[in-house]
């Protein structure tokens, strides 16, 4: 059976949910019959199980993508690729509530305040890349002399492998799939083990929109088997990954086997720096949202917050009051509850991992910890209240490692020189935020901070038309915007000689 019936009573939806690998526009069982269970993070209860791709299944999916590329997609016009993406955007919009609800069930993200936002972003970016398909600048001509010129083409790679994480299951898939298809590639994508069902469900919309078989293939599976097989496959031309820096490093090694092109979007320890002249209420709101939204499971979460010493106490007291008002499990411990803004974290593994940082900070480093709510009693869900640590020394593990949970870390600084030194004191370089009303301070910070994104008087405020990606160990390459097309094209140069055979 390739479909199961599941219901979400909170929103009144019933689904005929595909549980097979999506290859050549059909759902199929894995060759060895292995399945993965997926659970509801707010209760710990099993939702369903779906087939897990083996190495042999990855091979079948790559062959499907190769045939689709060579025989169909590479001769499909950019305008037609755009039309299909526009149709897809319509279908996603039609089904956005059902898709968002599935995302909430499987990942725990609050339906009203998170999952529906993700869907709005996905619809917007699908239209963006639909439009880009035929508007993207696909080349240039360089006159060399009277008789010679060169034509530079931006051509697709061919077959692209993609490996995505669980914090934004459909959004991370869409950040990768839509631009890649618009640029003319075919895809084999592996979702994360604990959040595969929403993408399997959305794959049906690609069929309905008219995408030919093999253009998009979705192969859920384990990282160590399916992920490794995809990243090392000799017929995959490019691999794009979002997830931990450790796995990013492995993917880079595996990709070396046939010198695949790579895009890596890895971890972060993104600083937010608050100067005394900033609009403090504004800073408090952006920073609390920047660490507690999606329960802190954001690669760009501002988990290090540096505050100028003269406003440090005031900032913390405002932060505490705002967090108390805004960030709540709601009354029912259910992310479908309208009042719920802080859902459970994704899994028991992540729950324990986050708590190990909290325990370490409080017990081993004897740091001062505060929270605005208790851990819920009588729940098997993975709920963690908003937590923050104050007066944290720069040497603390909490200031060095990615926690990936609702845990903020506050430290103070004296002046600009100290602030920028602290902000850059990290192996990561994904994002940063600065709060100030002084144009020179802002200008210096933009120039000096070593990060792929700088938010000025805001934080975690993504725009799909703006390139996104990291410096240092946060990654390689960019997604979104026209960079989201560049990442999926390579340059070909043709030297044209029109001289009289001299
Ligand atoms: N940058 C980001 O957005 C994310 C960062 N993380 C970080 O990673 C930490 C651990 O989370 P994990 O779920 O373990 O992340 P992960 O990096 O292991 O998982 C991300 C994806 O990589 C795949 N994967 C794992 N091992 C692989 C391998 N050897 N070859 C190919 N693919 C492989 C997984 O199946 C999943 O699809 C988190 O606490 C967080 O710090 C996790 C998810 C997203
Ligand atoms: N906010 C989407 C990027 C990420 O956190 O993985």
Coordinates of C-alpha atoms in Angstrom, one line a residue, residues 6-303:
X6 CA -4.7 10.1 8.4
X7 CA -6.8 12.8 9.9
X8 CA -6.0 16.0 11.8
X9 CA -9.2 16.6 13.9
X10 CA -8.0 20.1 15.1
X11 CA -8.4 21.4 11.5
X12 CA -10.9 18.9 10.2
X13 CA -8.6 17.5 7.4
X14 CA -8.3 13.9 6.2
X15 CA -5.4 13.0 4.0
X16 CA -4.8 10.1 1.6
X17 CA -1.1 10.3 2.5
X18 CA 1.5 8.9 0.1
X19 CA 4.2 6.8 2.0
X20 CA 6.3 5.6 -0.9
X21 CA 9.4 7.0 -2.6
X22 CA 8.4 9.4 -5.3
X23 CA 10.2 8.4 -8.5
X24 CA 9.1 9.1 -12.1
X25 CA 5.9 10.7 -10.8
X26 CA 4.9 7.5 -9.0
X27 CA 5.0 6.3 -5.4
X28 CA 7.0 3.1 -5.0
X29 CA 8.1 0.9 -2.2
X30 CA 11.8 0.8 -1.3
X31 CA 13.6 -2.3 -2.7
X32 CA 14.4 -3.7 0.8
X33 CA 11.0 -2.7 2.2
X34 CA 12.5 -0.7 5.0
X35 CA 10.3 2.0 6.6
X36 CA 10.9 4.9 9.0
X37 CA 8.4 5.9 11.7
X38 CA 7.5 9.5 12.1
X39 CA 6.0 10.9 15.3
X40 CA 4.0 14.0 16.5
X41 CA 6.5 16.1 18.5
X42 CA 3.7 17.5 20.7
X43 CA 2.7 14.1 21.9
X44 CA 5.5 11.7 21.0
X45 CA 2.8 9.5 19.3
X46 CA 3.5 7.8 16.0
X47 CA 1.8 9.3 13.0
X48 CA 2.7 6.8 10.3
X49 CA 5.7 5.2 8.7
X50 CA 7.0 5.7 5.2
X51 CA 9.5 3.8 2.9
X52 CA 13.2 4.6 3.3
X53 CA 15.4 4.6 0.2
X54 CA 18.3 2.2 0.1
X55 CA 21.4 2.8 -2.0
X56 CA 19.7 0.8 -4.9
X57 CA 16.7 3.1 -4.7
X58 CA 18.9 6.2 -4.9
X59 CA 20.4 4.7 -8.1
X60 CA 16.9 4.2 -9.6
X61 CA 16.0 7.8 -8.7
X62 CA 19.2 9.2 -10.2
X63 CA 18.6 7.2 -13.4
X64 CA 15.0 8.6 -13.6
X65 CA 16.4 12.2 -13.1
X66 CA 19.1 11.6 -15.7
X67 CA 16.7 10.3 -18.4
X68 CA 14.2 13.1 -17.7
X69 CA 17.1 15.6 -18.0
X70 CA 18.5 14.3 -21.3
X71 CA 15.3 13.5 -23.0
X72 CA 12.8 16.0 -21.8
X73 CA 13.8 18.8 -19.4
X74 CA 16.9 20.0 -21.2
X75 CA 14.8 20.6 -24.3
X76 CA 11.9 22.2 -22.4
X77 CA 11.9 26.0 -22.9
X78 CA 12.5 28.3 -20.0
X79 CA 9.1 29.8 -20.6
X80 CA 7.5 26.4 -20.3
X81 CA 9.4 25.7 -17.1
X82 CA 8.1 29.0 -15.8
X83 CA 4.5 28.1 -16.7
X84 CA 4.7 24.8 -14.8
X85 CA 6.1 26.7 -11.8
X86 CA 3.3 29.2 -12.0
X87 CA 0.8 26.4 -12.0
X88 CA 2.5 24.8 -9.1
X89 CA 2.3 28.1 -7.1
X90 CA -1.5 28.1 -7.8
X91 CA -1.9 24.5 -6.5
X92 CA 0.2 25.2 -3.4
X93 CA -1.9 28.2 -2.7
X94 CA -5.1 26.1 -3.2
X95 CA -3.8 23.5 -0.7
X96 CA -1.9 25.7 1.7
X97 CA -4.0 25.0 4.8
X98 CA -3.7 21.2 4.2
X99 CA 0.1 21.4 3.6
X100 CA 0.6 23.7 6.7
X101 CA -1.4 21.4 8.9
X102 CA 0.6 18.4 7.8
X103 CA 3.8 20.4 8.6
X104 CA 2.5 21.2 12.1
X105 CA 1.5 17.6 12.8
X106 CA 4.9 16.2 11.8
X107 CA 7.3 19.0 12.9
X108 CA 5.4 20.6 15.9
X109 CA 5.6 24.1 14.5
X110 CA 2.6 26.3 15.5
X111 CA 0.0 26.2 12.8
X112 CA -1.2 29.8 13.0
X113 CA 2.0 31.6 13.7
X114 CA 4.6 29.5 11.9
X115 CA 3.4 26.8 9.4
X116 CA 1.0 29.2 7.5
X117 CA 3.9 31.7 7.3
X118 CA 6.1 29.1 5.8
X119 CA 3.5 28.4 3.2
X120 CA 3.1 32.1 2.3
X121 CA 6.8 32.3 1.7
X122 CA 6.8 29.1 -0.4
X123 CA 4.0 30.5 -2.6
X124 CA 5.9 33.8 -3.0
X125 CA 9.1 32.1 -3.9
X126 CA 7.5 29.7 -6.3
X127 CA 6.1 32.7 -8.3
X128 CA 9.5 34.4 -8.0
X129 CA 11.3 31.5 -9.6
X130 CA 8.5 30.9 -12.1
X131 CA 9.1 34.4 -13.3
X132 CA 12.9 34.0 -13.2
X133 CA 12.9 30.9 -15.4
X134 CA 12.7 33.0 -18.6
X135 CA 13.9 36.4 -17.2
X136 CA 17.1 35.2 -15.7
X137 CA 20.1 36.5 -17.7
X138 CA 21.4 33.3 -19.3
X139 CA 24.6 34.6 -20.9
X140 CA 26.6 37.3 -22.5
X141 CA 28.6 38.0 -25.6
X142 CA 32.2 39.2 -25.5
X143 CA 33.5 40.8 -28.7
X144 CA 37.2 39.8 -29.0
X145 CA 38.3 41.3 -32.3
X146 CA 36.8 42.1 -35.7
X147 CA 36.4 38.4 -36.5
X148 CA 36.1 36.7 -33.1
X149 CA 33.7 36.8 -30.3
X150 CA 32.9 34.6 -27.4
X151 CA 29.5 33.6 -26.2
X152 CA 29.1 32.8 -22.6
X153 CA 26.1 30.6 -21.6
X154 CA 24.8 29.8 -18.2
X155 CA 23.7 26.2 -18.5
X156 CA 22.1 23.9 -15.9
X157 CA 24.3 21.2 -14.3
X158 CA 22.0 18.4 -15.2
X159 CA 21.1 16.1 -12.3
X160 CA 21.1 17.8 -8.9
X161 CA 21.0 16.0 -5.5
X162 CA 19.5 17.9 -2.5
X163 CA 19.6 17.0 1.2
X164 CA 17.4 19.0 3.5
X165 CA 16.7 19.3 7.3
X166 CA 13.7 19.2 9.5
X167 CA 13.3 22.7 10.8
X168 CA 11.5 24.1 7.8
X169 CA 10.7 20.9 5.9
X170 CA 8.6 22.3 3.0
X171 CA 10.3 25.7 3.0
X172 CA 13.8 24.3 2.8
X173 CA 12.7 21.9 0.0
X174 CA 11.2 24.8 -1.9
X175 CA 14.3 27.0 -1.4
X176 CA 16.2 24.3 -3.2
X177 CA 13.7 22.8 -5.7
X178 CA 12.0 25.8 -7.3
X179 CA 15.1 27.8 -8.4
X180 CA 16.9 24.5 -9.5
X181 CA 14.0 23.5 -11.8
X182 CA 13.7 27.1 -13.1
X183 CA 17.3 26.9 -14.1
X184 CA 16.7 23.7 -16.0
X185 CA 18.0 20.9 -13.8
X186 CA 16.3 17.7 -12.7
X187 CA 16.3 16.7 -9.0
X188 CA 16.6 13.9 -6.5
X189 CA 15.9 15.3 -3.1
X190 CA 16.2 13.6 0.3
X191 CA 14.1 15.1 3.1
X192 CA 15.0 14.6 6.8
X193 CA 14.1 11.4 8.5
X194 CA 11.6 13.0 10.9
X195 CA 9.8 15.3 8.5
X196 CA 9.3 13.6 5.1
X197 CA 5.6 13.3 4.8
X198 CA 4.7 16.9 3.9
X199 CA 7.1 16.8 0.9
X200 CA 5.8 13.4 -0.2
X201 CA 2.3 14.9 -0.1
X202 CA 3.4 18.1 -2.0
X203 CA 5.1 16.0 -4.7
X204 CA 1.6 15.2 -6.0
X205 CA 1.1 18.8 -6.9
X206 CA 4.1 18.6 -9.2
X207 CA 2.3 15.9 -11.1
X208 CA -1.0 17.8 -11.2
X209 CA 0.9 20.9 -12.4
X210 CA 2.2 18.9 -15.3
X211 CA 5.9 18.4 -14.5
X212 CA 7.2 15.4 -16.6
X213 CA 8.1 12.1 -14.9
X214 CA 11.6 12.1 -13.4
X215 CA 12.0 15.9 -13.2
X216 CA 11.5 15.8 -9.4
X217 CA 12.2 12.7 -7.4
X218 CA 11.7 12.6 -3.6
X219 CA 13.5 9.8 -1.7
X220 CA 13.1 9.8 2.1
X221 CA 15.7 7.8 3.9
X222 CA 18.5 7.8 6.4
X223 CA 21.3 10.3 6.1
X224 CA 24.0 7.6 6.5
X225 CA 22.5 5.5 3.6
X226 CA 20.3 7.5 1.2
X227 CA 22.1 10.8 1.9
X228 CA 25.6 9.3 1.5
X229 CA 24.5 7.4 -1.7
X230 CA 23.2 10.6 -3.2
X231 CA 26.2 12.8 -2.2
X232 CA 28.6 10.2 -3.6
X233 CA 26.7 9.1 -6.7
X234 CA 28.8 9.4 -9.8
X235 CA 25.9 10.5 -12.0
X236 CA 24.9 13.4 -9.8
X237 CA 26.4 16.7 -11.1
X238 CA 25.7 18.9 -8.1
X239 CA 24.7 18.5 -4.5
X240 CA 23.0 21.1 -2.3
X241 CA 22.7 20.6 1.4
X242 CA 21.2 22.3 4.5
X243 CA 21.9 21.0 8.0
X244 CA 24.7 20.7 10.5
X245 CA 28.2 21.8 9.7
X246 CA 29.5 18.3 10.6
X247 CA 27.3 16.7 7.9
X248 CA 28.1 19.5 5.5
X249 CA 31.8 18.6 5.8
X250 CA 31.0 14.9 5.1
X251 CA 28.9 15.9 2.0
X252 CA 31.9 17.9 0.8
X253 CA 34.1 14.9 1.1
X254 CA 31.7 12.6 -0.6
X255 CA 31.1 15.1 -3.4
X256 CA 34.8 15.0 -4.0
X257 CA 34.5 11.5 -5.5
X258 CA 33.4 13.0 -8.9
X259 CA 34.1 16.7 -8.1
X260 CA 30.4 17.6 -7.8
X261 CA 29.6 21.2 -7.5
X262 CA 28.3 22.0 -4.0
X263 CA 26.1 24.4 -2.1
X264 CA 26.2 24.1 1.7
X265 CA 24.0 25.9 4.1
X266 CA 25.2 24.9 7.5
X267 CA 25.1 26.0 11.1
X268 CA 25.4 29.3 12.8
X269 CA 26.0 31.2 16.0
X270 CA 24.6 34.5 14.8
X271 CA 25.3 37.5 17.0
X272 CA 22.8 40.4 17.7
X273 CA 24.5 43.5 18.9
X274 CA 22.5 46.2 20.7
X275 CA 24.0 49.7 21.1
X276 CA 22.8 52.0 23.8
X277 CA 21.4 54.5 21.2
X278 CA 19.1 51.9 19.7
X279 CA 15.3 51.9 19.9
X280 CA 15.3 49.4 22.7
X281 CA 11.7 48.1 22.4
X282 CA 12.3 47.4 18.8
X283 CA 15.5 45.6 19.5
X284 CA 13.9 43.5 22.2
X285 CA 11.1 42.4 19.9
X286 CA 13.3 41.5 17.0
X287 CA 15.7 39.6 19.2
X288 CA 13.1 37.7 21.1
X289 CA 11.5 36.7 17.8
X290 CA 14.9 35.9 16.4
X291 CA 15.6 33.3 19.1
X292 CA 12.2 31.9 20.1
X293 CA 10.5 31.7 16.7
X294 CA 10.3 28.1 15.5
X295 CA 11.5 27.2 19.0
X296 CA 14.9 28.5 18.2
X297 CA 15.4 25.9 15.5
X298 CA 16.8 28.4 13.0
X299 CA 20.2 28.3 11.4
X300 CA 20.2 32.2 11.7
X301 CA 18.8 32.3 15.3
X302 CA 20.5 35.2 17.2
X303 CA 21.6 32.9 20.0

